Tab-separated table of C-alpha atoms in Angstrom:
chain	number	residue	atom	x	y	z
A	1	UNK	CA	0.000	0.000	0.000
A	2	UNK	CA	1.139	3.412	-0.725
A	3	UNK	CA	1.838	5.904	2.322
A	4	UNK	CA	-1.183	7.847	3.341
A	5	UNK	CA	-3.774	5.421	2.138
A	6	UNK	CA	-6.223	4.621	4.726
A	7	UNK	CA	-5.462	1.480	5.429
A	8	UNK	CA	-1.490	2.141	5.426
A	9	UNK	CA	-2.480	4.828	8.341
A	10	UNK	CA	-4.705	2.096	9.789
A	11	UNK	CA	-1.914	-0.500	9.878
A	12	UNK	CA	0.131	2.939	11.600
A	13	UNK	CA	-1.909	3.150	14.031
A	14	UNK	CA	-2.383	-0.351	15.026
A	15	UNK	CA	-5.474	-1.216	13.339
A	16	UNK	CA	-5.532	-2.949	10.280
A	17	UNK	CA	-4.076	-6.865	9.965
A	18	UNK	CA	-1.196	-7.048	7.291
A	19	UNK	CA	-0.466	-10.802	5.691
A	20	UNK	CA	-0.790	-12.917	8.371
A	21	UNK	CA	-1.043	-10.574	11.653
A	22	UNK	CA	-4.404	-10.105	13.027
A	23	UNK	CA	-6.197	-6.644	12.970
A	24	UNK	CA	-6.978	-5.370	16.537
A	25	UNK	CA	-9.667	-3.561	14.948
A	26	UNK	CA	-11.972	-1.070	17.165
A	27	UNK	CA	-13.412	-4.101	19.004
A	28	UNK	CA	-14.091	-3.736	22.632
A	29	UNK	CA	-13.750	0.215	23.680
A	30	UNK	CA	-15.439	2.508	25.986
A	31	UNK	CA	-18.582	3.917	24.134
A	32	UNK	CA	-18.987	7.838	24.459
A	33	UNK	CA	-21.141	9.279	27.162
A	34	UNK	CA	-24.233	11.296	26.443
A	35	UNK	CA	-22.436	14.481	27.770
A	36	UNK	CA	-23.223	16.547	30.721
A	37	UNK	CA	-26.801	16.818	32.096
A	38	UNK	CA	-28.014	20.267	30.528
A	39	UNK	CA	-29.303	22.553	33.158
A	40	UNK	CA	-33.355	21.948	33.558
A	41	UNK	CA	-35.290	24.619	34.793
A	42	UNK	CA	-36.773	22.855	37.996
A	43	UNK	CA	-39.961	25.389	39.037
A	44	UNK	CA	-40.530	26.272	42.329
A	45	UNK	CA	-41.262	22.945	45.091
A	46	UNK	CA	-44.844	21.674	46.434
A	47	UNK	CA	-43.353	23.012	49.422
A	48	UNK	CA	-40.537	24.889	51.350
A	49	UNK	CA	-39.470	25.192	54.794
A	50	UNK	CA	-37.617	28.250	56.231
A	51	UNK	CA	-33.408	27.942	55.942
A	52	UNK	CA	-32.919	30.835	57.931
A	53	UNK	CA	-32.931	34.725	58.296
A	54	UNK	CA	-31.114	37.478	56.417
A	55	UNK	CA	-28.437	39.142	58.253
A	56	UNK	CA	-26.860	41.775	55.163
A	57	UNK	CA	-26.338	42.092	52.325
A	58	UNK	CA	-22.202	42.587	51.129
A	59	UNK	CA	-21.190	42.913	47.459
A	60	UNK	CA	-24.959	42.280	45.623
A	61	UNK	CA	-24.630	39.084	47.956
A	62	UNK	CA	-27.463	38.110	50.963
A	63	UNK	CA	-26.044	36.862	53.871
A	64	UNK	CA	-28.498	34.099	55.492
A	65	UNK	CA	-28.020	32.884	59.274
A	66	UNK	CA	-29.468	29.174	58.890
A	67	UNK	CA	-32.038	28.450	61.148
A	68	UNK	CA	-32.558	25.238	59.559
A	69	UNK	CA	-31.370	21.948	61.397
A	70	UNK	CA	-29.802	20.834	57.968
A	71	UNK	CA	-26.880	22.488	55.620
A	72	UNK	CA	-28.181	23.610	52.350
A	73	UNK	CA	-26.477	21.970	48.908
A	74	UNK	CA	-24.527	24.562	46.507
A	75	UNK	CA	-26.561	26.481	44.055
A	76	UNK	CA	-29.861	25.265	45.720
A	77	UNK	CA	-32.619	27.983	44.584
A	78	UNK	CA	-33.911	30.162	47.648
A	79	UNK	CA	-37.162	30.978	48.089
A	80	UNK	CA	-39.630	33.482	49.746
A	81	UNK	CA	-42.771	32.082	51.735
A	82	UNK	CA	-44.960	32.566	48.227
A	83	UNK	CA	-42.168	30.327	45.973
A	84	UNK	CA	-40.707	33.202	44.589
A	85	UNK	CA	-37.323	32.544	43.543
A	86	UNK	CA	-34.336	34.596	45.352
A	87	UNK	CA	-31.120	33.346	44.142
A	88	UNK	CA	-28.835	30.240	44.828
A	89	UNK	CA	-26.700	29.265	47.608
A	90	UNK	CA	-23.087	30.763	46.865
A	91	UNK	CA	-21.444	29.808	49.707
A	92	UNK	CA	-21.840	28.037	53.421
A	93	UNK	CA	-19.271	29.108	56.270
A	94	UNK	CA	-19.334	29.377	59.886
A	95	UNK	CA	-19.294	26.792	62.682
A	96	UNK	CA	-21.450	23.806	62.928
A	97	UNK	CA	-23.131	25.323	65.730
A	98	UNK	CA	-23.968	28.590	63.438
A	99	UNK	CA	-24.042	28.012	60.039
A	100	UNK	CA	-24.433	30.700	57.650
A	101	UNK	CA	-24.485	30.940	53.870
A	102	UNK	CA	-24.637	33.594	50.860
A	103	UNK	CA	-26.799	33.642	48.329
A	104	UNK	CA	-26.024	34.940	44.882
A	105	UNK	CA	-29.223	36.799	44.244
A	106	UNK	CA	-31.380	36.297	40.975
A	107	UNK	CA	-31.758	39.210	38.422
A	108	UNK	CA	-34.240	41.698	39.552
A	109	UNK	CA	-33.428	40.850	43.029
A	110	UNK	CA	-31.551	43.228	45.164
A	111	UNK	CA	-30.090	42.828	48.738
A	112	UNK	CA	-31.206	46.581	49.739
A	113	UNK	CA	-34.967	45.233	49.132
A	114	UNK	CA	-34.719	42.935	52.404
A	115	UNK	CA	-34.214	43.747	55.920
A	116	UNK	CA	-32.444	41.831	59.256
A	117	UNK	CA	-34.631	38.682	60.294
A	118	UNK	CA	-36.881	38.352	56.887
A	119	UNK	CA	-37.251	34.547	56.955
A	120	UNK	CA	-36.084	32.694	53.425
A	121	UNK	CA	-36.719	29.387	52.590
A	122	UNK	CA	-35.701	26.479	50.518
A	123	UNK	CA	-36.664	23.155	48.782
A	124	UNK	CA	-36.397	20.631	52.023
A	125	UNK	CA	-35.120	17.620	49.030
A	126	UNK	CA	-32.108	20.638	48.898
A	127	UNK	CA	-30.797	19.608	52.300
A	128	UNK	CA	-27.984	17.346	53.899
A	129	UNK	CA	-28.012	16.460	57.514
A	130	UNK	CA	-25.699	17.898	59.835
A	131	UNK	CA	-24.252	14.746	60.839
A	132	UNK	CA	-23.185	14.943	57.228
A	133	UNK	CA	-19.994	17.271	58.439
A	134	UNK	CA	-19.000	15.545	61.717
A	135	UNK	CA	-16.217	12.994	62.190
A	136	UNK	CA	-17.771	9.738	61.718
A	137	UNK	CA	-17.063	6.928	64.418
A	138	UNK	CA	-14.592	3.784	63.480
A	139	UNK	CA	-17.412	1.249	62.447
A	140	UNK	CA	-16.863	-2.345	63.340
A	141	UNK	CA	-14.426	-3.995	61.332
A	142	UNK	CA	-14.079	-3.169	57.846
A	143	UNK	CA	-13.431	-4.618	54.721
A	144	UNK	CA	-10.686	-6.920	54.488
A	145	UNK	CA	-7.250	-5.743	53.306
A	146	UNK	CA	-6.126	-6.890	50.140
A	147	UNK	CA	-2.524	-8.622	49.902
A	148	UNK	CA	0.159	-6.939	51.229
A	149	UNK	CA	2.930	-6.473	48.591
């Protein structure tokens, strides 16, 4: 076969079978994923329960005191008490004891339009447990370990 001809490049890069050595071909191989999940507007919940209480606003930012039991997941959608959206959880800091998070606020929205202890609330599916963050005890025996080498 001349250079450059597909199968000459195929044979190059391992694929074709000359005389008498078998082709490996495109046989067994991963298959392509479907890509990354495109972003679905969700709609506000069947219902909310309050997350906490705004403290400030800093830098276009609200800054929530959780009064909420549970830690809210990133970019879960706040809401008011009538579903309307707020903006997404930004960030969650603080001590386990006082958690607090910012939101980064939808357009429209503004910080200056809400004042200290206005309740917000959230999606309660949007929530991880507390004992989610704290050291976990040594369970009882675990999985064997493999050979030692």
């Amino acid at each position: 076969t001349r250079p450059g001809t597909p199968s000459s490049l195929a044979r190059a890069m391992g694929f074709g079978g000359g005389k008498g050595s078998p082709g490996k071909g495109f046989g067994k191989g991963g298959k392509g994923g479907k890509g990354g999940k495109g972003f679905i507007q969700e709609g506000p919940p069947d219902t909310v329960e309050v997350m906490g209480e705004f403290v400030h606003g800093c830098e276009g930012d609200l800054i929530i005191k959780s009064t909420n039991t549970k830690v809210p997941y990133f970019n879960a959608m706040i809401y008011l008490e009538n579903k309307s959206e707020v903006g997404k959880v930004d960030d969650v800091f603080g001590t386990l004891q006082q958690v607090m998070f910012s939101i980064k606020v939808c357009e429209g929205i503004s910080a200056s339009s809400f004042k200290a202890g206005d309740k917000l609330y959230i999606n309660p599916m949007k929530l991880l447990p507390l004992e989610r963050f704290l050291p976990q005890p040594k369970g009882a025996g675990g999985g064997g370990g493999g050979k030692g080498g």
